[in-house]
CSV table of C-alpha atoms and ligand atoms in Angstrom, one decimal:
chain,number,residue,atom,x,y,z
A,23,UNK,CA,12.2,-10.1,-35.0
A,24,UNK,CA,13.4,-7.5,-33.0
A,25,UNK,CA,17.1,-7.5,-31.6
A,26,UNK,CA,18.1,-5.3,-28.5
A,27,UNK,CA,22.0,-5.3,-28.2
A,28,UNK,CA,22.6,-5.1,-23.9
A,29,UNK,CA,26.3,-3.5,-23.7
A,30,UNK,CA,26.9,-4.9,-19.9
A,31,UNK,CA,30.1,-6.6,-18.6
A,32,UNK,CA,28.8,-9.5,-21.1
A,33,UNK,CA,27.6,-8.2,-24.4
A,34,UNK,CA,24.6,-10.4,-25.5
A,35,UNK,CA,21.0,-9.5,-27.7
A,36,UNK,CA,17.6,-10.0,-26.9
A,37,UNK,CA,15.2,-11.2,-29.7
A,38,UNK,CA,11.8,-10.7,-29.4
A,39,UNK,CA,9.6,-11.9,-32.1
A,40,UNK,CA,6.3,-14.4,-32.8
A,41,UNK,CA,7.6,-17.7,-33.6
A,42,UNK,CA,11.2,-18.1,-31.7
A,43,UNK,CA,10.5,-20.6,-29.5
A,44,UNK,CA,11.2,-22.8,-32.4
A,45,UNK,CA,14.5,-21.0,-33.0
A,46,UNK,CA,16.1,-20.8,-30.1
A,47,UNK,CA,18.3,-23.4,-31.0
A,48,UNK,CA,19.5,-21.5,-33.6
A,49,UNK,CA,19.9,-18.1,-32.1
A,50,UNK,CA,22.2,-19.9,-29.7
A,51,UNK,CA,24.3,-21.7,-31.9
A,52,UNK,CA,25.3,-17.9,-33.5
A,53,UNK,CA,26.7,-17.3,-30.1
A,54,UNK,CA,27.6,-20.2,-29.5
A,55,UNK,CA,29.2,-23.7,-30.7
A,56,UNK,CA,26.7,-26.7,-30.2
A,57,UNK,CA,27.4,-28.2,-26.5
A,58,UNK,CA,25.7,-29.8,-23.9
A,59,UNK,CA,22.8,-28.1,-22.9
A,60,UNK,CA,20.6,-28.0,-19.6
A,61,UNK,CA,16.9,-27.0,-20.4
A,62,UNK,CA,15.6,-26.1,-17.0
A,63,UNK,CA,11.7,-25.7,-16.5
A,64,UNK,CA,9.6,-25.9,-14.1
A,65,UNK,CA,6.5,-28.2,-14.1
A,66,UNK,CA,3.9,-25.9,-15.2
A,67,UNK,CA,6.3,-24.9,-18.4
A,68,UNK,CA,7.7,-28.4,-19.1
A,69,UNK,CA,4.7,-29.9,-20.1
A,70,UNK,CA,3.8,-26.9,-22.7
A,71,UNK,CA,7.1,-25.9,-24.4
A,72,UNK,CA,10.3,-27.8,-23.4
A,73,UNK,CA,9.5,-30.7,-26.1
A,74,UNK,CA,9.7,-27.6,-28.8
A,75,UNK,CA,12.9,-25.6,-27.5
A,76,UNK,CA,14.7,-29.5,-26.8
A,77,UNK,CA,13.9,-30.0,-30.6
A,78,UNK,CA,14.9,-26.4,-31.7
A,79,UNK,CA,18.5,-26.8,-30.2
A,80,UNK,CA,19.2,-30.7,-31.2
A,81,UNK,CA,18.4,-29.4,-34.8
A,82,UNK,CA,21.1,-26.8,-34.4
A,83,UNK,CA,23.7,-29.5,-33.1
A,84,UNK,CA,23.0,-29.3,-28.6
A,85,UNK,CA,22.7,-32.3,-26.9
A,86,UNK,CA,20.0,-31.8,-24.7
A,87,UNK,CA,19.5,-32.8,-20.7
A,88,UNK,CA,16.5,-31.8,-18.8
A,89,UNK,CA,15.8,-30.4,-15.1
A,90,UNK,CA,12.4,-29.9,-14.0
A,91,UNK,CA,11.3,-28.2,-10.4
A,92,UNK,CA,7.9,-28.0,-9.4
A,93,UNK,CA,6.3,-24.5,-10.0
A,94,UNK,CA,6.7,-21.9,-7.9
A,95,UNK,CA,8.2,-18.9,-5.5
A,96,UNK,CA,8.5,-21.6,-2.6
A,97,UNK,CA,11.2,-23.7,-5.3
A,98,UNK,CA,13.1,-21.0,-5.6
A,99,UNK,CA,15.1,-21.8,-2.5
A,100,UNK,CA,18.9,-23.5,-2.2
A,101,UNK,CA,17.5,-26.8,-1.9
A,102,UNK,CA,16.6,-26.8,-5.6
A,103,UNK,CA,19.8,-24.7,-6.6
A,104,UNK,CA,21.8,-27.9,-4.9
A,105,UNK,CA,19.5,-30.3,-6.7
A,106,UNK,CA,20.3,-28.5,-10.1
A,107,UNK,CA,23.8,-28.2,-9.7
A,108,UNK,CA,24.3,-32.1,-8.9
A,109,UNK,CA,21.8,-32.7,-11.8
A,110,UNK,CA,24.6,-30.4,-14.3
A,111,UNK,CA,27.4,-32.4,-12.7
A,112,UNK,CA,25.8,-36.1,-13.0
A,113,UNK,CA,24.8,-34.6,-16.7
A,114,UNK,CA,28.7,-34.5,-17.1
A,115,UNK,CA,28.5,-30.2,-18.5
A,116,UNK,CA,31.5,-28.9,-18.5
A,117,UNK,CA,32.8,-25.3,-18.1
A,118,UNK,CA,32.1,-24.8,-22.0
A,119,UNK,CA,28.1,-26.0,-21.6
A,120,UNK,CA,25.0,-24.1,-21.7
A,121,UNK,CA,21.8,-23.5,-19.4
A,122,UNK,CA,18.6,-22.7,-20.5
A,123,UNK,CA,16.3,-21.0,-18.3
A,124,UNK,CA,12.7,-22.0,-19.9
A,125,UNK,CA,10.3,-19.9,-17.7
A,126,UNK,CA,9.1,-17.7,-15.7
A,127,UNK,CA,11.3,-15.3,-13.1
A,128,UNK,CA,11.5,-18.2,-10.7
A,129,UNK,CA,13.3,-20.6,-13.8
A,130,UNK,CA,15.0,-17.6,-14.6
A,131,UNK,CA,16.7,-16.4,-11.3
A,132,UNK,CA,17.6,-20.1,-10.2
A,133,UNK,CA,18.9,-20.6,-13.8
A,134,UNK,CA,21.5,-17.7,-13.5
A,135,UNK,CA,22.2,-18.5,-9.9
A,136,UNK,CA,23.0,-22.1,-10.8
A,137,UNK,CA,24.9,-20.6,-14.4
A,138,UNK,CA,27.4,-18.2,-12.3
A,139,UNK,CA,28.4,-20.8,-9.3
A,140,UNK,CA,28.8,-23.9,-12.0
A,141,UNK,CA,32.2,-24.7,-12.2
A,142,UNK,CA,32.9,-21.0,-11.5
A,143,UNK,CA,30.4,-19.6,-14.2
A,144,UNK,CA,29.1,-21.2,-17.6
A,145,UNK,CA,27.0,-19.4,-20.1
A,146,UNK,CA,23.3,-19.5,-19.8
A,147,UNK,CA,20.2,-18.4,-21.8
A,148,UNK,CA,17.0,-16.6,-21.4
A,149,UNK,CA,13.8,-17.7,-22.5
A,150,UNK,CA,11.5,-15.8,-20.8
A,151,UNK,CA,7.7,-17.0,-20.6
A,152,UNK,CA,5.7,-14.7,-18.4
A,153,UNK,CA,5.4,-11.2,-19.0
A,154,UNK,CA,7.2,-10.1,-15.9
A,155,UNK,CA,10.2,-12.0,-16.9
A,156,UNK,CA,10.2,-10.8,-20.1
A,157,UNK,CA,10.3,-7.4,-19.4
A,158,UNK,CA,12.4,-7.4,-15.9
A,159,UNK,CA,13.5,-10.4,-14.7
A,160,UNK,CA,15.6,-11.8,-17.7
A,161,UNK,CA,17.4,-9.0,-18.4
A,162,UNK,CA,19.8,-7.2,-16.3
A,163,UNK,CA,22.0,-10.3,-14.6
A,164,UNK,CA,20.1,-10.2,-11.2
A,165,UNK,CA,20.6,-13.8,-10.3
A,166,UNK,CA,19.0,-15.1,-6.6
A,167,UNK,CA,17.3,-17.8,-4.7
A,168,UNK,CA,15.2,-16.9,-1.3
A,169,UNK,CA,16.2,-17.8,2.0
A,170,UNK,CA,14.5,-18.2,5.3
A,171,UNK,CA,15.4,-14.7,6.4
A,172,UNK,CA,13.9,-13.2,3.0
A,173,UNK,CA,13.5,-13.6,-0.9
A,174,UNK,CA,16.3,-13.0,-2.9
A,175,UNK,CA,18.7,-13.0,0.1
A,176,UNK,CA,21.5,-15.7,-2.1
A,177,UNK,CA,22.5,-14.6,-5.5
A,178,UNK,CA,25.1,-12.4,-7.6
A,179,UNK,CA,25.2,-10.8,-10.8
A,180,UNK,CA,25.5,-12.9,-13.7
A,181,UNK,CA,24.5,-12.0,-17.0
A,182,UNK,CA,23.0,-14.2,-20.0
A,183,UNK,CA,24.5,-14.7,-23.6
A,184,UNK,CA,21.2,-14.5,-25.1
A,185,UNK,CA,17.9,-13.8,-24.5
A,186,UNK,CA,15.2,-15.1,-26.6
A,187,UNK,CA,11.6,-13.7,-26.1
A,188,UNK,CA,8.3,-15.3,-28.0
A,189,UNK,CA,5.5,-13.3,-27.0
A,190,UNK,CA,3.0,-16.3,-28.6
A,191,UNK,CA,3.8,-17.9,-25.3
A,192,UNK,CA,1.7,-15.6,-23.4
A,193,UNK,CA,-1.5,-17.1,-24.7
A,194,UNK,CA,-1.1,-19.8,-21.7
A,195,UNK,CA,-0.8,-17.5,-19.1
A,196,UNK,CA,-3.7,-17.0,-16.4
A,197,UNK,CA,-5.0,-13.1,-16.6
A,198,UNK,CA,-3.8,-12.5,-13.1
A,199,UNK,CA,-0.3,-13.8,-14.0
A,200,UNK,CA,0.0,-11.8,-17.3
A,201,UNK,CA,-1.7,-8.6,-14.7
A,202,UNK,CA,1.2,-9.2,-12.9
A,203,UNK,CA,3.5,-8.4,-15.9
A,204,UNK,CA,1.6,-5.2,-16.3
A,205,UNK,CA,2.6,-4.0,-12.9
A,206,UNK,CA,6.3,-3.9,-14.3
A,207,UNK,CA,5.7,-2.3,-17.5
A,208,UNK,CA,3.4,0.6,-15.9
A,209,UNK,CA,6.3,0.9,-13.9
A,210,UNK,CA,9.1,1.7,-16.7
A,211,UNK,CA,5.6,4.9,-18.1
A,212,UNK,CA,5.9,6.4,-15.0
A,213,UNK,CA,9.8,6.7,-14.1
A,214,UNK,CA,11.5,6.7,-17.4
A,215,UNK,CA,8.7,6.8,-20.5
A,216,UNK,CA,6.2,9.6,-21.2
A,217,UNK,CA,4.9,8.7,-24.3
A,218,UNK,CA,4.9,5.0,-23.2
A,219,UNK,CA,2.9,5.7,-20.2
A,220,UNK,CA,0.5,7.6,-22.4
A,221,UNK,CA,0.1,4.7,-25.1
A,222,UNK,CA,-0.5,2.1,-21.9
A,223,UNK,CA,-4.0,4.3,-21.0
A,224,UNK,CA,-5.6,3.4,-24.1
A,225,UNK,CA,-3.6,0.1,-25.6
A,226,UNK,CA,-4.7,-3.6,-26.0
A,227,UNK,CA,-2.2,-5.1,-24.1
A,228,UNK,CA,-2.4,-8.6,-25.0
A,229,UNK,CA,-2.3,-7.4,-28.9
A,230,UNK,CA,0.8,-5.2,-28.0
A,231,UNK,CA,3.1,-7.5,-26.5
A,232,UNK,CA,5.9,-7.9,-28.7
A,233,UNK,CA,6.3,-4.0,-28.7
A,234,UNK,CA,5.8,-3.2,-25.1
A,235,UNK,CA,8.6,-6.4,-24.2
A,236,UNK,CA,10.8,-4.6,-26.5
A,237,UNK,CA,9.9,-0.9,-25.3
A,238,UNK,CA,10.2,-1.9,-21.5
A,239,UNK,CA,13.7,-4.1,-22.9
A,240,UNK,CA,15.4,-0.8,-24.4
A,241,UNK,CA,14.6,1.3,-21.1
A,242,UNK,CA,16.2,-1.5,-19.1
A,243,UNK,CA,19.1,-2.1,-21.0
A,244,UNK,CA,19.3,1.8,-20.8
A,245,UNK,CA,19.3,1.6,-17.0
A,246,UNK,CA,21.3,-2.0,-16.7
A,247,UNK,CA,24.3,0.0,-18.8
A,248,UNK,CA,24.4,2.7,-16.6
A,249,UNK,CA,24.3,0.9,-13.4
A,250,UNK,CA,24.6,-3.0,-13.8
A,251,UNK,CA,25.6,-3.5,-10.0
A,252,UNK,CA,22.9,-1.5,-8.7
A,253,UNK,CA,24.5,1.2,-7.2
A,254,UNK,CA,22.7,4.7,-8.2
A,255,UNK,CA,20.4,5.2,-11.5
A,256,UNK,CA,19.2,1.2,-11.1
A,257,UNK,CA,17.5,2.2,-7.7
A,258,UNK,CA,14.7,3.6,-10.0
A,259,UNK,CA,13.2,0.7,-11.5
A,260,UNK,CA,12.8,-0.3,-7.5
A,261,UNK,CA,9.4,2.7,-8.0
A,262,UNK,CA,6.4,0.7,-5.7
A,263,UNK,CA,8.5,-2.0,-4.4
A,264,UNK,CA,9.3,-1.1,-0.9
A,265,UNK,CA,5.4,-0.9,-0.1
A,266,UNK,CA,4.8,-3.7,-2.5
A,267,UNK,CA,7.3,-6.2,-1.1
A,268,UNK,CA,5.5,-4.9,2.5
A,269,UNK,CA,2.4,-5.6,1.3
A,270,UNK,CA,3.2,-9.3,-0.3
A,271,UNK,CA,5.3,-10.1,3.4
A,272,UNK,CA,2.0,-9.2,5.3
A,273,UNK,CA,-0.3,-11.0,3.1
A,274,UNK,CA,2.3,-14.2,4.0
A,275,UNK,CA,2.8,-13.9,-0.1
A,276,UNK,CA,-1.2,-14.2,-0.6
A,277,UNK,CA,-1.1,-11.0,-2.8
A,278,UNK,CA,1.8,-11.2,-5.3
A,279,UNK,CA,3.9,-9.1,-6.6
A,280,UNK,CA,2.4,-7.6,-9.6
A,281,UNK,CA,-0.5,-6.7,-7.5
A,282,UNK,CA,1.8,-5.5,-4.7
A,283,UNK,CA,3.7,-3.1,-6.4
A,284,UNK,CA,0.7,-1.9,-8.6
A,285,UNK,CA,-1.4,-1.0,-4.8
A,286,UNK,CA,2.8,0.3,-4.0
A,287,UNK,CA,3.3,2.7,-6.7
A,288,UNK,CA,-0.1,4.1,-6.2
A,289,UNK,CA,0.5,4.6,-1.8
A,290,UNK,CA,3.6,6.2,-2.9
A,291,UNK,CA,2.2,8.8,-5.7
A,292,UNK,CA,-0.1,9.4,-3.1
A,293,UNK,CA,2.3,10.3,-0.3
A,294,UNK,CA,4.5,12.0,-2.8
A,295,UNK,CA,1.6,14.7,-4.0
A,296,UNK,CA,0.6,14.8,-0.1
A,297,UNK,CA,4.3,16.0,0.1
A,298,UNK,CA,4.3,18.2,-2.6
A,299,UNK,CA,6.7,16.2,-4.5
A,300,UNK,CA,4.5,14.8,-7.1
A,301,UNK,CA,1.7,17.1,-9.3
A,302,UNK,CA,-1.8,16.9,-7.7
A,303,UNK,CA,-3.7,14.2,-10.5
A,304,UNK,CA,-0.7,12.0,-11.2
A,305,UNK,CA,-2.2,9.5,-8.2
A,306,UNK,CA,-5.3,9.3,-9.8
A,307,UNK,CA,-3.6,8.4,-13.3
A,308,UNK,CA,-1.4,5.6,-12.0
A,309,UNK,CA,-4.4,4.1,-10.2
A,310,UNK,CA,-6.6,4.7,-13.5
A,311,UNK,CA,-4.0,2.8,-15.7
A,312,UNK,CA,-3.7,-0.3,-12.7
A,313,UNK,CA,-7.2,-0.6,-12.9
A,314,UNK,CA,-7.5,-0.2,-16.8
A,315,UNK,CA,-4.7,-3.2,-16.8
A,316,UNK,CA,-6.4,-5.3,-14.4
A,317,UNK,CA,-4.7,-4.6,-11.2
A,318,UNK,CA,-5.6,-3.5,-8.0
A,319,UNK,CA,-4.7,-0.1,-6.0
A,320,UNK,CA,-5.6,-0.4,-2.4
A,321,UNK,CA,-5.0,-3.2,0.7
A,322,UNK,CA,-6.8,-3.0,3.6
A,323,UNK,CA,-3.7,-3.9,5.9
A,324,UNK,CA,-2.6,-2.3,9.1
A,325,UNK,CA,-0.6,0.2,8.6
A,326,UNK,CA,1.6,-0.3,11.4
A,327,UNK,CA,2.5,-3.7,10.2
A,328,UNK,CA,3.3,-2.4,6.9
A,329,UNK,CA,5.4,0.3,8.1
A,330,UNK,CA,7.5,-2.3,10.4
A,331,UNK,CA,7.7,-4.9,6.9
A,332,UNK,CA,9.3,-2.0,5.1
A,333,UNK,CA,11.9,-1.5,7.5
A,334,UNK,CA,12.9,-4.6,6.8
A,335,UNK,CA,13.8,-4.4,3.3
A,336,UNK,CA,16.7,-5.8,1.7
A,337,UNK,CA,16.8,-2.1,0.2
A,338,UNK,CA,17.4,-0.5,3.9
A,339,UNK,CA,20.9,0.9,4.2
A,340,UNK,CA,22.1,2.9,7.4
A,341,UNK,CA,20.4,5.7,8.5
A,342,UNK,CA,17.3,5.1,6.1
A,343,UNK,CA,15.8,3.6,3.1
A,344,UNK,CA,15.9,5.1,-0.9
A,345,UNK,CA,12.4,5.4,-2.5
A,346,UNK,CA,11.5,6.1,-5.9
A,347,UNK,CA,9.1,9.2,-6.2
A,348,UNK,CA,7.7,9.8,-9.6
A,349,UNK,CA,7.2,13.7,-10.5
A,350,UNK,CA,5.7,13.7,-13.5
A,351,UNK,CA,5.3,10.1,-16.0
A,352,UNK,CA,8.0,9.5,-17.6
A,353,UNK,CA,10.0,11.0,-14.8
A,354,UNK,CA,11.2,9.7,-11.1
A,355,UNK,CA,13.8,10.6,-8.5
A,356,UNK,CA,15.1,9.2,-5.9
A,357,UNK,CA,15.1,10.2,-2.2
A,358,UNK,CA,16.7,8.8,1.0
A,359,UNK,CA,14.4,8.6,3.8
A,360,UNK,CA,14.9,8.5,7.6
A,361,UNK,CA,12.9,5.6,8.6
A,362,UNK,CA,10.5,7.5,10.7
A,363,UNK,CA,9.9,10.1,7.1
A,364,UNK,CA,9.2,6.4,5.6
A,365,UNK,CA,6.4,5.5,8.4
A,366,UNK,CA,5.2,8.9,7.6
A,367,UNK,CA,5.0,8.2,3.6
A,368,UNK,CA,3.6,5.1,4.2
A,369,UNK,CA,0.6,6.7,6.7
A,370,UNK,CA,0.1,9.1,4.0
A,371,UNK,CA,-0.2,6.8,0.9
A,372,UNK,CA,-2.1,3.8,2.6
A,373,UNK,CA,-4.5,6.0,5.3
A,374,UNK,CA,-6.0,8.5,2.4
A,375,UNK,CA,-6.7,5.0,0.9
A,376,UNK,CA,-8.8,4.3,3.6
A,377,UNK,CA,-10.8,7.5,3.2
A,378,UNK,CA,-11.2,6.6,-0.4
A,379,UNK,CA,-13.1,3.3,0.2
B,12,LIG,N1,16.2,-11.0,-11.6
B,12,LIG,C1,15.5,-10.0,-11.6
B,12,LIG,O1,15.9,-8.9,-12.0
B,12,LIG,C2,14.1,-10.1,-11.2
B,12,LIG,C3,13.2,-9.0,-11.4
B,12,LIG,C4,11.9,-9.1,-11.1
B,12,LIG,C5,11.4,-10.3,-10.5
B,12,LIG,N2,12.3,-11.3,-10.3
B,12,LIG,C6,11.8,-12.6,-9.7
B,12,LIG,O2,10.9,-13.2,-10.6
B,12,LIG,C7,10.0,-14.1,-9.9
B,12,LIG,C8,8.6,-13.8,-10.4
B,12,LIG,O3,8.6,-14.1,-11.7
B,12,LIG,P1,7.2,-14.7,-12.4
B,12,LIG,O4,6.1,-13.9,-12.0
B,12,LIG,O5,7.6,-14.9,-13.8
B,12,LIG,O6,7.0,-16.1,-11.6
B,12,LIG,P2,7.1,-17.6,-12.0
B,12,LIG,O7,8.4,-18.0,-12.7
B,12,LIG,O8,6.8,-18.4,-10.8
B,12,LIG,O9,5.9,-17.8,-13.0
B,12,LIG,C9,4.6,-17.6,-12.6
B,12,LIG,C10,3.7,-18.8,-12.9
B,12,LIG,O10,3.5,-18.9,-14.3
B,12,LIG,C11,3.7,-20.1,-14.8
B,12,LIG,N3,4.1,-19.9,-16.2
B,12,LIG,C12,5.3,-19.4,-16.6
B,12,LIG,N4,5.2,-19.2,-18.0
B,12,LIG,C13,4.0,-19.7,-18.4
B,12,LIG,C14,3.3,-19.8,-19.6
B,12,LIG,N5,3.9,-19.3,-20.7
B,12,LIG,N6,2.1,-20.4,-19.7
B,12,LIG,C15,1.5,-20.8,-18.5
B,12,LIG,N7,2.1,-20.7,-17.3
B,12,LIG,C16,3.3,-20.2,-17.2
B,12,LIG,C17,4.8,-20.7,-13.9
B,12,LIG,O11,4.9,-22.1,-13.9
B,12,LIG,C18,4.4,-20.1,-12.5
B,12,LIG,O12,3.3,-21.0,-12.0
B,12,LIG,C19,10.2,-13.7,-8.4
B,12,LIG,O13,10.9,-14.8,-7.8
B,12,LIG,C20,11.0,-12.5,-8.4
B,12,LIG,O14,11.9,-12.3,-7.3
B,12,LIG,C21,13.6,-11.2,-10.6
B,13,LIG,ZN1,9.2,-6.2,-9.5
């Protein structure tokens, strides 16, 4: 087992190691005296691993309750943050019980949502069970549901006392799920991790799992220390999102977000080379390593339509937007843009793509 010590406003480890699953239970009772416990899954996880965390923490002493929401981006609303919050109050937990977020980012950002408004704020824990909640989504206190207007439009920072991280669990994933993943950890090679970036162009991903959840881990604690309210040095791990979150809005969420930002951080290596900010070649080695991990690089999307989605990001403060340009792997800046510099970026990276196909 490995343990990553996060020193945020809460101070709390990750584990990551084959087997844990069964010892959740008792990784939380080090942290924390048995209690009542909510173990909230969705309905794709329920069925495969709640029966063997529920066991795990009523051998270490937890009384457990269940929630389960059906699977999915569109659950991850306030409709199902009400329904979990009456289900903790008719479960009787008090300000002194636990959540347990058993899944994926959507289980995990509900979870912490539903952890901070509780009674003003209980503990909760992080089992992550994709990839991309693994490495991003369960560490870091980003807590959120989507509204109407956008995703991730409700939330608040709200950190976990544990997180616990079996990488056996990836087994069950589909490929384009765990691909997903990928897209994240490519990410954390090219802004923060030279030698990491270099391992991912020839590594067996699946194999490697534990160690590249625990490498992308300690460069996101690095980060989340730094800047745990997202206000400078955070804005890096952001690299591919605006054009990816454009490109998932004007697919009506068709194309998700793994693949989104994977096609994003390519556009915007692209335009970043075209504006002599990135080394000629570094395009062609992001795209190399998307493709060598199962992800795509190109859309064919108007790119009108992707310019006017990226306007509209939750990222947008006055007088322009902050993008992540990478100079080198293992090294990123970023740069405020006026919007109209942004359109620009965006002609560059997506039209070249065109000539490309
Ligand atoms: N809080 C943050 O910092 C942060 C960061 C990145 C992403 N996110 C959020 O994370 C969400 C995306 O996360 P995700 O991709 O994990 O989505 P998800 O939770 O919907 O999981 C994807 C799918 O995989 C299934 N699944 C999960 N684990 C499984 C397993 N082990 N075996 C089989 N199936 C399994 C789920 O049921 C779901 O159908 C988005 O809502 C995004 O906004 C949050
Ligand atoms: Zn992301």
């Amino acid at each position: 087992m490995q343990t990553i010590r996060v020193h945020a406003s809460k101070e709390y480890d990750i584990c990551i190691g084959s087997g844990l699953l069964q010892q959740a239970g008792a990784l939380t009772a080090a942290v924390k005296a048995p209690c009542a416990v909510m173990l909230v899954s969705d309905s794709h996880v329920e069925p495969l691993y709640a029966d063997r965390v529920a066991a795990s923490y009523e051998a270490a002493g937890f009384t457990v309750h269940r929630f389960t929401f059906p699977a999915g981006e569109a659950s991850k609303n306030m409709h199902t943050l009400v329904q979990l919050l009456e289900a903790l109050g008719a479960a009787g937990l008090t300000r002194s019980d636990l959540l347990v977020a058993l899944g994926g980012g959507v289980t995990g950002d509900l979870t912490g949502f539903a952890a901070a408004v509780y009674q003003r704020g209980v503990d909760f824990v992080q089992i992550p069970t994709t990839l991309l909640a693994a490495v991003d989504s369960s560490v870091g206190g980003k807590t959120a549901v989507d509204l109407a207007c956008g995703k991730n439009m409700a939330g608040c920072f709200w950190q976990p006392c544990l997180v616990v991280c079996d990488p056996d669990v990836f087994a069950t994933l589909s490929p384009d799920i765990f691909a997903d993943g990928m897209a994240e950890v490519i990410k954390y090679g090219v802004i923060l991790d030279e030698p990491f970036f270099e391992w991912l162009e020839h590594c067996d991903a699946h194999a490697g799992a534990e160690s590249i959840v625990a490498r992308c881990c300690r460069l996101k604690k690095q980060v989340v220390e730094q800047d745990e309210r997202d206000t400078g040095l955070r804005a890096l791990l952001n690299f591919g999102h605006t054009i990816g979150h454009a490109i998932e809005k004007c697919s009506d969420f068709t194309i998700s977000h793994g693949s989104g930002v994977a096609i994003g951080m390519v556009a915007m290596t692209r335009a970043a080379e075209a504006a002599g900010c990135a080394p000629a070649g570094l395009c062609e080695r992001i795209a190399a390593l998307c493709v060598r991990h199962d992800l795509p690089t190109a859309v064919n999307m108007p790119v009108q339509a992707l310019c006017a989605a990226a306007r509209s990001d939750k990222k947008r403060s006055t007088g322009g937007i902050t993008v992540v340009v990478p100079q080198q792997p293992g090294r990123a800046v970023t740069r405020k843009l006026a919007l109209e510099e942004l359109d620009a970026w965006i002609a560059a990276g997506c039209a070249a793509e065109d000539e490309n196909r």
